[in-house]
mmCIF file of C-alpha atoms in Angstrom:
data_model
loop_
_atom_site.group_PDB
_atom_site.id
_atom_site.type_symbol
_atom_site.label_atom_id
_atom_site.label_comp_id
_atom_site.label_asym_id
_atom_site.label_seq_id
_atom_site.Cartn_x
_atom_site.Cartn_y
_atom_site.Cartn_z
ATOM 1 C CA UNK G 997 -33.731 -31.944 -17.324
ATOM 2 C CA UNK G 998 -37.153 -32.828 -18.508
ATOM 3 C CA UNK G 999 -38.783 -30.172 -19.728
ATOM 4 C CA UNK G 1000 -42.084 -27.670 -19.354
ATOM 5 C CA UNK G 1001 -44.609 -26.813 -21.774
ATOM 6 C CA UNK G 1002 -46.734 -23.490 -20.967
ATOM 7 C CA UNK G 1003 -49.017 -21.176 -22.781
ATOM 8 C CA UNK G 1004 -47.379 -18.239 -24.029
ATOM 9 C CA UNK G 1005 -50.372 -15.930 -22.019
ATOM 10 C CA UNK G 1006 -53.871 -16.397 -20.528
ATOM 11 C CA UNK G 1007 -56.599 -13.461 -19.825
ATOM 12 C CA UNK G 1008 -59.052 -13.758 -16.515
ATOM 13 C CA UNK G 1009 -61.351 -11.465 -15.328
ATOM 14 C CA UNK G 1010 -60.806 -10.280 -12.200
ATOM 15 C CA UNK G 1011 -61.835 -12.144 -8.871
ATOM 16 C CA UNK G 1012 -62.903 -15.095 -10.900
ATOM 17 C CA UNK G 1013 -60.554 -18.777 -10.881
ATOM 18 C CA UNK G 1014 -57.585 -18.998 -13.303
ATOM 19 C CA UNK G 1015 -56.225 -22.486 -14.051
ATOM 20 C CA UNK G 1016 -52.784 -22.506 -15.459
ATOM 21 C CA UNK G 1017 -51.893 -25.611 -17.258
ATOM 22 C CA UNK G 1018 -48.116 -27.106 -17.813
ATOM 23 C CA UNK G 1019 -47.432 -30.469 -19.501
ATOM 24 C CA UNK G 1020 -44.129 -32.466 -18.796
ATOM 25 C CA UNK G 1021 -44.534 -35.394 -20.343
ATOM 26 C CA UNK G 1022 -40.704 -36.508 -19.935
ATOM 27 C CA UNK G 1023 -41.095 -35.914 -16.045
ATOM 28 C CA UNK G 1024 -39.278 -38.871 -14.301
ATOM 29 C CA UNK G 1025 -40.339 -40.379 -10.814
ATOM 30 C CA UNK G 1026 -37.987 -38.173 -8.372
ATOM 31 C CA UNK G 1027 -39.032 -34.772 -10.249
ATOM 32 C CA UNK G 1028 -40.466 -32.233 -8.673
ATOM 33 C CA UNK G 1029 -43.128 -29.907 -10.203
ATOM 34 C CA UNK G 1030 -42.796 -26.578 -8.953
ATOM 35 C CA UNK G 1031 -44.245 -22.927 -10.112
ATOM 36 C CA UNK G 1032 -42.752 -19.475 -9.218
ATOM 37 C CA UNK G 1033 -44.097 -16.482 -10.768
ATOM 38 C CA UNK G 1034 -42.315 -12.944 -11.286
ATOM 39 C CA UNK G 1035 -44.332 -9.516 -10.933
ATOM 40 C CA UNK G 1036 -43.394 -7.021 -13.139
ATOM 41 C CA UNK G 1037 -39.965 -5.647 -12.319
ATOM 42 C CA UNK G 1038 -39.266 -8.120 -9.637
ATOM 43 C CA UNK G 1039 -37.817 -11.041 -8.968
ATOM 44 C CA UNK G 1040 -39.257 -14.563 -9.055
ATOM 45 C CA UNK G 1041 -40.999 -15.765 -6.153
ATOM 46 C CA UNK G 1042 -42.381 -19.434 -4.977
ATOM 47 C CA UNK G 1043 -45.557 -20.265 -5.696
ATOM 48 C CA UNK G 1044 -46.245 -24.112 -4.749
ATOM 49 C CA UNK G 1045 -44.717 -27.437 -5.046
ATOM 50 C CA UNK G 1046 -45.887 -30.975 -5.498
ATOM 51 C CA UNK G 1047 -44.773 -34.994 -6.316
ATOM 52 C CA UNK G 1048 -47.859 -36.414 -6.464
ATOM 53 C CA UNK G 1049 -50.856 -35.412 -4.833
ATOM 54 C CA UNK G 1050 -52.392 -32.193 -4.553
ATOM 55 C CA UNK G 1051 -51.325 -29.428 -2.807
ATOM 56 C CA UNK G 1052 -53.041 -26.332 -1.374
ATOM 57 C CA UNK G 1053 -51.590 -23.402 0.104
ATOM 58 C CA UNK G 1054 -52.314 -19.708 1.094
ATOM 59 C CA UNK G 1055 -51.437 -18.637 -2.278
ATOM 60 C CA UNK G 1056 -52.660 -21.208 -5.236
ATOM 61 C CA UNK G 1057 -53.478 -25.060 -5.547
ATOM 62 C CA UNK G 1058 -51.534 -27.808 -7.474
ATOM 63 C CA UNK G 1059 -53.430 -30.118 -9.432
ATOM 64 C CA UNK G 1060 -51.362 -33.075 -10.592
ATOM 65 C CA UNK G 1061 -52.402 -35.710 -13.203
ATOM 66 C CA UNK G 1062 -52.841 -39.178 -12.287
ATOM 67 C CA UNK G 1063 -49.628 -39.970 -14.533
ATOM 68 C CA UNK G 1064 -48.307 -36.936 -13.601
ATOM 69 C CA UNK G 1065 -47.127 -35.596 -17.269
ATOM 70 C CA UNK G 1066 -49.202 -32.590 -16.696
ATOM 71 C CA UNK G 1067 -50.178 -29.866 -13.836
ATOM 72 C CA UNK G 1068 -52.366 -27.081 -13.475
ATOM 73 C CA UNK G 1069 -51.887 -24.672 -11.275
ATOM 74 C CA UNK G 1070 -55.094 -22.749 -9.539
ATOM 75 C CA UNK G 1071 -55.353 -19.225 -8.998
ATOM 76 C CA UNK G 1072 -59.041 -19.423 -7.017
ATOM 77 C CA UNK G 1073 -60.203 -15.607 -7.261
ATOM 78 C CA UNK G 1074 -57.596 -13.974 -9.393
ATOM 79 C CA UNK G 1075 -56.235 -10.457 -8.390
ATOM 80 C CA UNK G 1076 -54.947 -7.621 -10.285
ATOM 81 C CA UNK G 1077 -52.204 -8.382 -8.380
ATOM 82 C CA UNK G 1078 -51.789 -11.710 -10.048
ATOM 83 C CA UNK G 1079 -50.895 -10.480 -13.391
ATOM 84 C CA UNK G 1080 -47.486 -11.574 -13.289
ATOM 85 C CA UNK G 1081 -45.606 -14.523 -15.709
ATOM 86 C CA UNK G 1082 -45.917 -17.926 -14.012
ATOM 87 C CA UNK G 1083 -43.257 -20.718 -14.428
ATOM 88 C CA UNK G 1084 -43.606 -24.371 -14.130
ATOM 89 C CA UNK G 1085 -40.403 -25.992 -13.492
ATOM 90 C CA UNK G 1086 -39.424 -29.677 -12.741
ATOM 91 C CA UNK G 1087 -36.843 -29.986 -10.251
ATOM 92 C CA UNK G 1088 -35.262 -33.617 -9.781
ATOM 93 C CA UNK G 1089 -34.556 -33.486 -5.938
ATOM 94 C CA UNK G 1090 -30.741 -34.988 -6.397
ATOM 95 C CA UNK G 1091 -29.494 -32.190 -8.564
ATOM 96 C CA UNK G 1092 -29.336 -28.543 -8.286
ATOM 97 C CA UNK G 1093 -30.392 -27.768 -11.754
ATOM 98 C CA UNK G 1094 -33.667 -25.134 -12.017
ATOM 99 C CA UNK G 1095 -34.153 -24.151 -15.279
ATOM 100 C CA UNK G 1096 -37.106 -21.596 -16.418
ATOM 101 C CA UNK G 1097 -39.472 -22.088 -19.238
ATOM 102 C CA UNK G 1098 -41.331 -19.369 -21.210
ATOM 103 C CA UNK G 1099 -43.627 -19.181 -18.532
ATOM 104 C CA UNK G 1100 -47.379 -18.205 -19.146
ATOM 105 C CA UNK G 1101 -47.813 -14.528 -18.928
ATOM 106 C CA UNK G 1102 -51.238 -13.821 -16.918
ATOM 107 C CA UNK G 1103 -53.319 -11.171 -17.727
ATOM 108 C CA UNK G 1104 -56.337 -9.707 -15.166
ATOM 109 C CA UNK G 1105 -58.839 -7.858 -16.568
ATOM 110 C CA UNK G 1106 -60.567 -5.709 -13.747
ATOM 111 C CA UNK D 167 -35.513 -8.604 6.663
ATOM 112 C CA UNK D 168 -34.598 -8.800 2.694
ATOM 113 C CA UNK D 169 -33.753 -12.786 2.517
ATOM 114 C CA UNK D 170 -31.679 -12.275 -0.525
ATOM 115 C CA UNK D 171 -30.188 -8.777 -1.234
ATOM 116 C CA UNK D 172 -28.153 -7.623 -4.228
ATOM 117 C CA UNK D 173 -26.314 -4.776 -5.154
ATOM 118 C CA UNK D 174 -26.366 -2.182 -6.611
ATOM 119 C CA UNK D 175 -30.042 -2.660 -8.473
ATOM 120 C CA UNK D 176 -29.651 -0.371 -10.963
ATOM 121 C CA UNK D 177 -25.870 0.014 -12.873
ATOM 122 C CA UNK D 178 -25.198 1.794 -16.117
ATOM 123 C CA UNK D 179 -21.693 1.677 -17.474
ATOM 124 C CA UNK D 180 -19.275 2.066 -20.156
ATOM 125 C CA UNK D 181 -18.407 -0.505 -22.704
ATOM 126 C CA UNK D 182 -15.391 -2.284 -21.505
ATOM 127 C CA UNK D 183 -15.569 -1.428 -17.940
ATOM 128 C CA UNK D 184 -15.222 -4.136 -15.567
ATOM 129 C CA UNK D 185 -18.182 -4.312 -12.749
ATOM 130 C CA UNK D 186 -19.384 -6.348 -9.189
ATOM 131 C CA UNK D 187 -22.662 -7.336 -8.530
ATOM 132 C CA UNK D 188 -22.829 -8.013 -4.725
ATOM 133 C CA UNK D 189 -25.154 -10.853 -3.454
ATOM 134 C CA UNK D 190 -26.254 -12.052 0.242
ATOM 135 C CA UNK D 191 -28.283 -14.278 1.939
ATOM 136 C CA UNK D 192 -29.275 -14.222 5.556
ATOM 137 C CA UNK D 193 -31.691 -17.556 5.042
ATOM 138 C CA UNK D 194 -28.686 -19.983 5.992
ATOM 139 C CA UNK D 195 -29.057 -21.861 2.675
ATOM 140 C CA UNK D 196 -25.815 -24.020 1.446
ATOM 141 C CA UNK D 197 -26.526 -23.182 -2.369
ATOM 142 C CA UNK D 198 -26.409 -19.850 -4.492
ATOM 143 C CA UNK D 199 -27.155 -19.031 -8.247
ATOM 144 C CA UNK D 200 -26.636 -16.025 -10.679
ATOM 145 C CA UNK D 201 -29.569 -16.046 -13.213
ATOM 146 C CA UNK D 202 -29.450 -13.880 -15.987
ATOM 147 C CA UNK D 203 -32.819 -12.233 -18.127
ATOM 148 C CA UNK D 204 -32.462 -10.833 -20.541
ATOM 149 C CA UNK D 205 -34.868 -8.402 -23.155
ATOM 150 C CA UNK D 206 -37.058 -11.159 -23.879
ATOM 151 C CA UNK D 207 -37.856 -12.006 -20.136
ATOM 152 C CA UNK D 208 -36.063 -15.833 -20.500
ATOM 153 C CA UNK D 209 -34.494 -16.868 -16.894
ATOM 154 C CA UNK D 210 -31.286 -18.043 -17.732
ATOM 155 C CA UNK D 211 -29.019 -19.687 -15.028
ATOM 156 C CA UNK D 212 -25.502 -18.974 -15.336
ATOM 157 C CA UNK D 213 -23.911 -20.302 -12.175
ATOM 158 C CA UNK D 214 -25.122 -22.437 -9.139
ATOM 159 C CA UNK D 215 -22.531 -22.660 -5.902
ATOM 160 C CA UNK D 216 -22.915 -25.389 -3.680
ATOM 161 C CA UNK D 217 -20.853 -24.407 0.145
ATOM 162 C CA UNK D 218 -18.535 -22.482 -1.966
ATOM 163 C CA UNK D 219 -18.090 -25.047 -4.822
ATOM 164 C CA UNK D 220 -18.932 -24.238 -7.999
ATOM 165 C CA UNK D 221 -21.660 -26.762 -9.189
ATOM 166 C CA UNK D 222 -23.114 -25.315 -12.336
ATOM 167 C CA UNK D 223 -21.442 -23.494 -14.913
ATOM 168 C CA UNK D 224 -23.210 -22.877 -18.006
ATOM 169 C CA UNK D 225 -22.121 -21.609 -21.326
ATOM 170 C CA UNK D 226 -21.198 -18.170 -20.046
ATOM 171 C CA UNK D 227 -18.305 -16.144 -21.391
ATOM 172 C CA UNK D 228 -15.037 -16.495 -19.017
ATOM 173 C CA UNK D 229 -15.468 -12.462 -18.640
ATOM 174 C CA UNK D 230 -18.416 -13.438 -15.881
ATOM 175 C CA UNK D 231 -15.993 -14.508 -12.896
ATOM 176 C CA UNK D 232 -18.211 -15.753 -9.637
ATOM 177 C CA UNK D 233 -16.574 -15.602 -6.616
ATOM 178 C CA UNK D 234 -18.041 -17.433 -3.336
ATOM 179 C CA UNK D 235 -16.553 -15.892 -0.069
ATOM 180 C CA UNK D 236 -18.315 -17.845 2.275
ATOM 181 C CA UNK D 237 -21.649 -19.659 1.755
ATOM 182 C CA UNK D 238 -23.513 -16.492 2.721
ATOM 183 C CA UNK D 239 -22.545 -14.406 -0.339
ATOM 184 C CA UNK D 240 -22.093 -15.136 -3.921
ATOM 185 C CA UNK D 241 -20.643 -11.926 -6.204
ATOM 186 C CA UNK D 242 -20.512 -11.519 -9.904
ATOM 187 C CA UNK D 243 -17.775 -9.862 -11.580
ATOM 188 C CA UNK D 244 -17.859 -9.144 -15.090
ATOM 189 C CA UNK D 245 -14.393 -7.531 -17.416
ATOM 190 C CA UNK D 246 -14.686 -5.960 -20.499
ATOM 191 C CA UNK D 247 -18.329 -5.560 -20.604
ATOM 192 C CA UNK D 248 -20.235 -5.625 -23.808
ATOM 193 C CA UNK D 249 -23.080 -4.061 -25.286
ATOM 194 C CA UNK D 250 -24.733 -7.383 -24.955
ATOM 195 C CA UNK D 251 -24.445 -8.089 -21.316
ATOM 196 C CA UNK D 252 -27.075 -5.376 -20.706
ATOM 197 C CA UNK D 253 -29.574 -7.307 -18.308
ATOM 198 C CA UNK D 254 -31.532 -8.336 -15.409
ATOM 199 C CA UNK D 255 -29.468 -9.891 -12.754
ATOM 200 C CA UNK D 256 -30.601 -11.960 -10.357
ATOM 201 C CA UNK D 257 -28.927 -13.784 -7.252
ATOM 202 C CA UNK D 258 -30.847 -16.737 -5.350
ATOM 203 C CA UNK D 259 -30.438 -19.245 -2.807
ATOM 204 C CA UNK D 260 -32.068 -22.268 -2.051
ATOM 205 C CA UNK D 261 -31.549 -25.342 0.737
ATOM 206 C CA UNK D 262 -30.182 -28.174 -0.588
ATOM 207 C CA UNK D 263 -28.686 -30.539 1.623
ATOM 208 C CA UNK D 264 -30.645 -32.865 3.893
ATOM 209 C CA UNK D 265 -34.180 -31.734 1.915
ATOM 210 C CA UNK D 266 -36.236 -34.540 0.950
ATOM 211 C CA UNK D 267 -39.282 -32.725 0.108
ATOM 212 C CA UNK D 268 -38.620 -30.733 -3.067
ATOM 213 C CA UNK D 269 -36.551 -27.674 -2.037
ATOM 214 C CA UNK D 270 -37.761 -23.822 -2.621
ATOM 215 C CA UNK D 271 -35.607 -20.818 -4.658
ATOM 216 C CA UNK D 272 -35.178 -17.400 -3.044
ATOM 217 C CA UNK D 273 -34.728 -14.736 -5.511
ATOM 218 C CA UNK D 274 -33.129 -10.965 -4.895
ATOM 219 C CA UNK D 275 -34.999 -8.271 -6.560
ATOM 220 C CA UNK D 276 -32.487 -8.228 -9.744
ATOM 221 C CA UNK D 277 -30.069 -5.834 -10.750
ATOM 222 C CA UNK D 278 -30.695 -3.892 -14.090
ATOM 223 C CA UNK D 279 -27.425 -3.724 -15.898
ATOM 224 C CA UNK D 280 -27.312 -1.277 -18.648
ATOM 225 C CA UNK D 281 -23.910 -1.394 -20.966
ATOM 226 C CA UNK D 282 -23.721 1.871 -23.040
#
């Protein structure tokens, strides 16, 4: 699997936009980039998923590079409740392989 | 409705005791994993089932025995336990077949193993 590279933390103040970046320059054409992100003592949860083009949801937005070797991921007003450890993960679509990175461990400062 | 529940959540046990970590999922997915974390927070997967079938099988000692009843539950059984299997557990299921799109993982809320 092609792999993720994450910061090993990032600090935000609270209620102001957090972008999360992941490189992958190995990705090939039918990977997936996904993040999940785990709150303290729980267990991971889906975030947001994307191919190509950006995505938005209720939670985050995907921003995907033109060549697609890197993402960011976009917290837009970030939480207390966002302090958690965020994973990007490729995911070829064929296979049932998910493996977890380091993740980027987000702090909020209130 | 918990989509994927495990049990028990918290276990603390005896060196080379054998133990069950129970796993459901009421979301009607065809595939199930056991991750494992462990003190410094990596997500390890250990095994993936696919309808029953074993799919993914990492290096994982042959004391971690998963057994697939149906494709609703996937348990864990560990022998002889070790002072190193002390660890977050955690179940998930995802949809696999007939997704195009990029498919989603549903974890439980992990179950904190504790070998003494």
């Amino acid at each position: 699997d092609a792999k993720t590279t994450q910061p090993n933390s990032m600090e935000s103040n609270e209620e102001e936009p957090v972008h999360l970046p992941c490189n992958h320059s190995t990705i090939s054409g039918t990977d997936y980039i996904h993040w999940y992100r785990q709150l303290p003592s729980q267990g991971p949860e889906y975030v947001i998923h994307g191919l190509t083009s950006n995505v938005n949801n209720r939670m985050a937005s995907l921003a995907i590079a033109e060549d697609r070797k890197s993402s960011t991921l976009i917290l837009h007003r970030a939480t207390l409740r966002d302090a958690a450890v965020y994973y990007c993960i490729l995911r070829d679509v064929r296979g049932n392989q998910f493996y977890f990175g380091t993740g980027t461990s987000l702090t909020v400062i209130p | 409705d918990t989509a994927v529940s495990q049990t028990p959540k918290y276990l603390v046990t005896q060196m080379g005791n054998d133990k069950s970590i129970k796993c459901e999922q009421n979301l009607g997915h065809d595939t199930m994993y056991w991750y494992k974390q462990d003190s410094k927070k990596f997500l390890k997967i250990m095994f993936s089932y696919n309808n029953k079938e074993l799919i993914i099988n990492e290096t994982v000692p042959n004391r971690f025995s998963p057994k697939s009843p149906d494709k609703a539950h996937l348990n864990l059984h560990i022998n002889s336990l070790e002072l190193g299997d002390s660890a977050v557990y955690f179940c998930a299921s995802s949809q696999d077949l007939g997704v195009p799109t990029g498919n989603t993982i549903y974890f439980g809320e992990g179950s904190w193993l504790t070998v003494v």
